Coordinates of C-alpha atoms in Angstrom, one line a residue:
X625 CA 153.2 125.9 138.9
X626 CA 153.7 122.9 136.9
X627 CA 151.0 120.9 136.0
X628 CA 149.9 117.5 136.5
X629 CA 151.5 115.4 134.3
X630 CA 153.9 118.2 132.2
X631 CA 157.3 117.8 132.8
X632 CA 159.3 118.9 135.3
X633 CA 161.6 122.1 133.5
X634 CA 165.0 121.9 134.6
X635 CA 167.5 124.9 133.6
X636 CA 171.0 124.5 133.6
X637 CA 173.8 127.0 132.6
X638 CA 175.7 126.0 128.9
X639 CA 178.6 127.6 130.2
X640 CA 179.8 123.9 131.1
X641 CA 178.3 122.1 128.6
X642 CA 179.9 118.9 128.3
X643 CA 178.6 118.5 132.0
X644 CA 174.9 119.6 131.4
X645 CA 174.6 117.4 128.2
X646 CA 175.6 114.5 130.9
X647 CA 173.3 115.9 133.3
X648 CA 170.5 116.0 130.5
X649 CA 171.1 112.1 129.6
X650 CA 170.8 111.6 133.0
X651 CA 167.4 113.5 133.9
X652 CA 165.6 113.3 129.9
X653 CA 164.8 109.4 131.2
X654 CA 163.4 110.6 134.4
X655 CA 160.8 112.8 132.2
X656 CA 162.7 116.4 132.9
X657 CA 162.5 118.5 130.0
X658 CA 166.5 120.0 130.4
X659 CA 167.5 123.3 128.8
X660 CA 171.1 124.5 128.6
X661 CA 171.0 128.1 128.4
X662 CA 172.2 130.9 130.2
X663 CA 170.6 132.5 133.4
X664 CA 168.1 135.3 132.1
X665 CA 164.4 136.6 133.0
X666 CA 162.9 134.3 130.6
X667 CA 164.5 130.7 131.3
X668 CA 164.5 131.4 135.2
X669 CA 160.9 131.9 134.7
X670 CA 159.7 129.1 133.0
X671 CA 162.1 126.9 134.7
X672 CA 161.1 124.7 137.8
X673 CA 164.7 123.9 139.1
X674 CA 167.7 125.8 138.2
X675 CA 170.9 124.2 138.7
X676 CA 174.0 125.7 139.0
X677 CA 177.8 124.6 138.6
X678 CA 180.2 127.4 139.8
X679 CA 181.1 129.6 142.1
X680 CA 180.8 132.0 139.9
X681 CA 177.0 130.8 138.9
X682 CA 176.5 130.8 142.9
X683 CA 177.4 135.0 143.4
X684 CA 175.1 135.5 139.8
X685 CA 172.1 133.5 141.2
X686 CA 171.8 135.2 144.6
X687 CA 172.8 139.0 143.2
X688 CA 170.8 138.9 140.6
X689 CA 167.7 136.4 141.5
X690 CA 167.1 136.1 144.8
X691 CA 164.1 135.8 145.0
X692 CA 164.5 132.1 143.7
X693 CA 166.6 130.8 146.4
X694 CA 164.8 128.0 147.8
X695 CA 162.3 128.4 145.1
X696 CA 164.0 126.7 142.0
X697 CA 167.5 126.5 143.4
X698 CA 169.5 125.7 146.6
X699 CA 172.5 127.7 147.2
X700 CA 174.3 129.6 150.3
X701 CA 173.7 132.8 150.1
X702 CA 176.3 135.4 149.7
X703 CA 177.7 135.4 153.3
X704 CA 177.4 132.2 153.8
X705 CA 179.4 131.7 150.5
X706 CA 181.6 134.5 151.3
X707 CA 182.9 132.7 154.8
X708 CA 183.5 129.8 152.7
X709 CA 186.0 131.4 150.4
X710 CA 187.8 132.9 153.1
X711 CA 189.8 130.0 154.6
X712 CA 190.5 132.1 157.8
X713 CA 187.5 133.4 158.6
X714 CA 186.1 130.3 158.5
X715 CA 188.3 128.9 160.5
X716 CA 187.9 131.4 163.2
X717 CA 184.0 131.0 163.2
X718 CA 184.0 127.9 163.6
X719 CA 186.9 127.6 166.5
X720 CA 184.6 129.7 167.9
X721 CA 181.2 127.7 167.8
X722 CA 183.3 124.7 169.4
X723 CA 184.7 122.9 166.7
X724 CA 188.5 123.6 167.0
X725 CA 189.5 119.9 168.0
X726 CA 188.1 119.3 164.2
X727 CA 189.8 121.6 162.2
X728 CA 193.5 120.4 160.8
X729 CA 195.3 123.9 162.1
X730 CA 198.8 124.5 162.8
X731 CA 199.8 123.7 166.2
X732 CA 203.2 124.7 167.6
X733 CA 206.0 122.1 167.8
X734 CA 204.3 120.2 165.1
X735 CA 205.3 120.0 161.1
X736 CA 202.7 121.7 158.8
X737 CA 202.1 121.4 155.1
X738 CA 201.5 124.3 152.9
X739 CA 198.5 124.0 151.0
X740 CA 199.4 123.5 147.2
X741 CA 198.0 125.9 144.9
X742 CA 194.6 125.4 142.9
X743 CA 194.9 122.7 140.3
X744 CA 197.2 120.2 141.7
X745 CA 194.6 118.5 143.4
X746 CA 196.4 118.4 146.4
X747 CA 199.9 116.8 145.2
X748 CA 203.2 117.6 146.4
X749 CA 202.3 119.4 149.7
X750 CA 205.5 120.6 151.0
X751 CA 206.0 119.6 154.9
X752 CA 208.1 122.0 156.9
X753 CA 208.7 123.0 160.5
X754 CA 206.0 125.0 162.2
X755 CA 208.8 128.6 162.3
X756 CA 208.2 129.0 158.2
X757 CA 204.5 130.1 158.6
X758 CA 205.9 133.4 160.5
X759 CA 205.5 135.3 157.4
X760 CA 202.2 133.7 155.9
X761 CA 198.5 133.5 157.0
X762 CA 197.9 130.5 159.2
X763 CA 195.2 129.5 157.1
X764 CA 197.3 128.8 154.3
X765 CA 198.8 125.6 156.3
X766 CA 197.7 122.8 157.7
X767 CA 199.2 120.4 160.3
X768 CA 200.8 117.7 159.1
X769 CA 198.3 114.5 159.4
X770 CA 199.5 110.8 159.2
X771 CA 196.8 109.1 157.9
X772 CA 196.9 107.2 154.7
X773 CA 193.8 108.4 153.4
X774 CA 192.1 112.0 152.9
X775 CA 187.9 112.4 152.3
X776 CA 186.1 114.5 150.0
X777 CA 182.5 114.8 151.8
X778 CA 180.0 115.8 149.7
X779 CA 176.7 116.7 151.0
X780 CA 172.9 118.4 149.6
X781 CA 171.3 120.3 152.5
X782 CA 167.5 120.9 151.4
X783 CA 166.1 124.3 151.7
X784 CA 164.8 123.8 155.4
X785 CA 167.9 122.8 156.5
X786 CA 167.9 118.9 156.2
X787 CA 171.1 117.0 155.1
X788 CA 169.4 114.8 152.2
X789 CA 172.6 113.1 150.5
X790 CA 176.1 112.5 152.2
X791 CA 179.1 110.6 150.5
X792 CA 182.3 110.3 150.5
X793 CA 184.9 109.5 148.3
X794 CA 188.3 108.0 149.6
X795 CA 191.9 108.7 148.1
X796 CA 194.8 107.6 148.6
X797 CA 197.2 109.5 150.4
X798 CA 201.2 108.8 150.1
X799 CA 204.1 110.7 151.7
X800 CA 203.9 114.5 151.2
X801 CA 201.5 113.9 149.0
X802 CA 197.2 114.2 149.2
X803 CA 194.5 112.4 146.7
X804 CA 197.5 110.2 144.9
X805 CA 194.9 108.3 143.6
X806 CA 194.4 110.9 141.4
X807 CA 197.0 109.8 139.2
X808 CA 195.1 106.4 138.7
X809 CA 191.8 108.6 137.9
X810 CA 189.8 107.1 140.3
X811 CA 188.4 107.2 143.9
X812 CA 186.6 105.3 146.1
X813 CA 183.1 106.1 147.5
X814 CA 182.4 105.2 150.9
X815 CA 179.4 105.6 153.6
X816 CA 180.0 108.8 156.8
X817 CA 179.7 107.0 160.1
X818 CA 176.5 108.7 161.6
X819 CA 178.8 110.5 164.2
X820 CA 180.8 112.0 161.4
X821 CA 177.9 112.7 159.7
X822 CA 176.5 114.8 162.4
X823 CA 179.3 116.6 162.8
X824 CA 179.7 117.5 159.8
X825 CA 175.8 118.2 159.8
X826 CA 176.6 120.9 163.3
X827 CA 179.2 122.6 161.2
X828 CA 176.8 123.1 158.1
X829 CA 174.0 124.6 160.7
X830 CA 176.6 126.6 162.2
X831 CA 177.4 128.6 158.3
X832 CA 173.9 128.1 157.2
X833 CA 175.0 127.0 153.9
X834 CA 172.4 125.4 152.1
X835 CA 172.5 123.2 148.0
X836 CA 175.4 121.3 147.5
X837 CA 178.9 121.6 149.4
X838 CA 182.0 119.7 149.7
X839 CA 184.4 119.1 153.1
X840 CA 188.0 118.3 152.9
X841 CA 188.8 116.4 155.7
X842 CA 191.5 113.6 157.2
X843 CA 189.9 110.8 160.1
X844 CA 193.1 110.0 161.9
X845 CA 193.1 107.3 164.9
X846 CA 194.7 110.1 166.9
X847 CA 192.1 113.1 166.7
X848 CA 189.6 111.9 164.6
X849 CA 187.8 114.1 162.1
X850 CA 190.3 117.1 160.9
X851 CA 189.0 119.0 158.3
X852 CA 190.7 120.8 156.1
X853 CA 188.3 122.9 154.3
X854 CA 184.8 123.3 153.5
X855 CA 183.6 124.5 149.9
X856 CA 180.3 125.9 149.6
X857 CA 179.7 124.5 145.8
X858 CA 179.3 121.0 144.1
X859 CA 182.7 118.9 144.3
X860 CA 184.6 118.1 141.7
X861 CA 183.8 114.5 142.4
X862 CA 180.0 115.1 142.9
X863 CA 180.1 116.7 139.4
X864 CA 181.4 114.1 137.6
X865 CA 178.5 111.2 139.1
X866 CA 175.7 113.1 137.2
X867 CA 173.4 110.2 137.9
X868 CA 173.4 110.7 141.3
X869 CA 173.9 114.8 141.0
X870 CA 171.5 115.6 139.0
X871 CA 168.8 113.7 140.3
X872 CA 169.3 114.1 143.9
X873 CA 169.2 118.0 143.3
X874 CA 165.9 118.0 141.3
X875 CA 164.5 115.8 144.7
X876 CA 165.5 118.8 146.8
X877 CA 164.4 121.5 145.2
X878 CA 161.1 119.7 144.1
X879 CA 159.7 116.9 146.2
X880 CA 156.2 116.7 145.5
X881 CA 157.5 116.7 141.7
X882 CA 159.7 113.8 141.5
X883 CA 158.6 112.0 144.4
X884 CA 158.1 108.9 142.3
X885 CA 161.5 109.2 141.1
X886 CA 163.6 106.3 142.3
X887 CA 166.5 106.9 144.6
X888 CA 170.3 108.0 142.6
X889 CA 172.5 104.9 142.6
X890 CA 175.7 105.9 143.9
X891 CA 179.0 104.2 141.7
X892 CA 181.7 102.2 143.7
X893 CA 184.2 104.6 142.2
X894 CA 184.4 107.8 141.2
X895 CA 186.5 108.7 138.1
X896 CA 188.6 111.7 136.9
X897 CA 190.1 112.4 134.1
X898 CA 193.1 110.6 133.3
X899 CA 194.8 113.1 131.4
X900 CA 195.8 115.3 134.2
X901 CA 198.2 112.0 135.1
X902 CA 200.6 113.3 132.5
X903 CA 200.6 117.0 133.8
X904 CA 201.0 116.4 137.4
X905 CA 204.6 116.8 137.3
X906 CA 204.2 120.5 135.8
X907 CA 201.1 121.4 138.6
X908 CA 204.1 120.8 141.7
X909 CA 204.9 123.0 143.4
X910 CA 208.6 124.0 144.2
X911 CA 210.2 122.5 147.3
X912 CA 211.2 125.4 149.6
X913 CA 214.6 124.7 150.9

């Protein structure tokens, strides 16, 4: 239990540390004492909030310390995370519940884009006539959408279940192509209208996810909200705005400890690194003929 007036111990993993040493300038002001170290008996013990990057971080946590989860970190659990990862099955569960009209899936008739593979952040999607999926997981398309725009959500669900951040970040979407904006190394952070919001709010209380996740999704005049995936991890966006990341995290996880912390200032824009710009051309992927 931490005492009145000690700091508040915040552990996060050195395997990214560029990322926790920005964390750490971040949360060192706020009076968090930060340690970069790996996840072992000793610093989960001591620590008061343990805050993971990865995926990978995610499957460690719950395996091997569960009994933390909702303790000193917020994280789905293994299932929940599990459904996430796989594309279809997520799809299918949430068809189920109700939210089919919502999810960007092929539909007969109508062009669909295969999803690019990880690390072109979603340039040069490939848009073909519905007959090519026949020998391919439907999950691995989408429909084709119109809109000039495609939404990264990001979102912190508390341990009892309460959405306590929601964001978006806006990117500019060109011909056969997702997030161009990329290129230019930046993105535009915008408010969720409270319908989207609860939407996406249904869908989250529907997988039971719970820390930090991130939705893909289109808003097209047409069908409205069409998302494309859900991520049960911090976004790539989310983890580059440490000042609003870290502290917003530590606020979940421990109220009654930072409650006099003031509320994370959220940037107009969003940047990424500009280097990928010159290696977008070798992250496309091939035409199909």
């Amino acid at each position: 239990m931490l005492q009145r007036g000690a700091p508040l111990k915040v552990l996060i993993s050195g395997a990214r540390r560029s990322r926790a040493r920005a964390l750490r300038r971040v949360l060192t002001p706020l009076g968090a004492e930060v340690r970069i170290d790996g996840f072992r008996s000793h610093t989960m013990l001591e620590a008061d909030v343990v805050l993971p990057f990865s995926g990978e971080e995610t499957c460690y946590l719950n395996t091997i310390y569960p009994e933390y989860a909702g303790v000193k970190y917020l994280l789905p659990d293994l299932a929940a995370f599990a459904l996430c990862e796989d594309k279809g099955a997520l799809y299918a569960r949430l068809a189920r519940a109700g939210f089919g009209a919502h999810l960007a899936a092929p539909v007969p008739g109508q062009a669909v884009v295969r999803k690019p593979r990880i690390g072109t952040a979603g340039v040069a999607a490939s848009v073909l006539p519905y007959e090519t999926m026949s020998d391919s997981p439907a999950w691995v398309w989408q429909r084709r959408l119109s809109d000039a725009h495609e939404y990264a959500g990001h979102f912190l669900i508390d341990g009892a279940g309460r959405m306590v951040l929601a964001r978006a970040c806006r990117y500019t979407r060109h011909e056969n192509q997702m997030r161009h904006d990329l290129r230019d190394g930046a993105g535009a952070l915008v408010d969720i209208p409270p319908d989207h919001r609860a939407l996406f709010a249904a869908m989250l209380a529907e997988i039971g996810l719970r820390g930090f996740c991130c939705f893909d999704y289109f808003v097209t005049p047409e069908d409205g909200v069409q998302v494309l995936e859900i991520n049960g991890r911090v976004g790539g966006s989310m983890v580059r705005m440490p000042e609003v990341m870290g502290p917003a995290y530590c606020r979940a996880v421990a109220p009654e400890l930072t409650a006099h912390w003031p509320e994370p200032v959220w940037p107009q824009v969003v940047r990424h690194k500009r280097g990928l710009a010159g290696r977008l051309p070798s992250l496309r992927r091939p035409r199909f003929a």
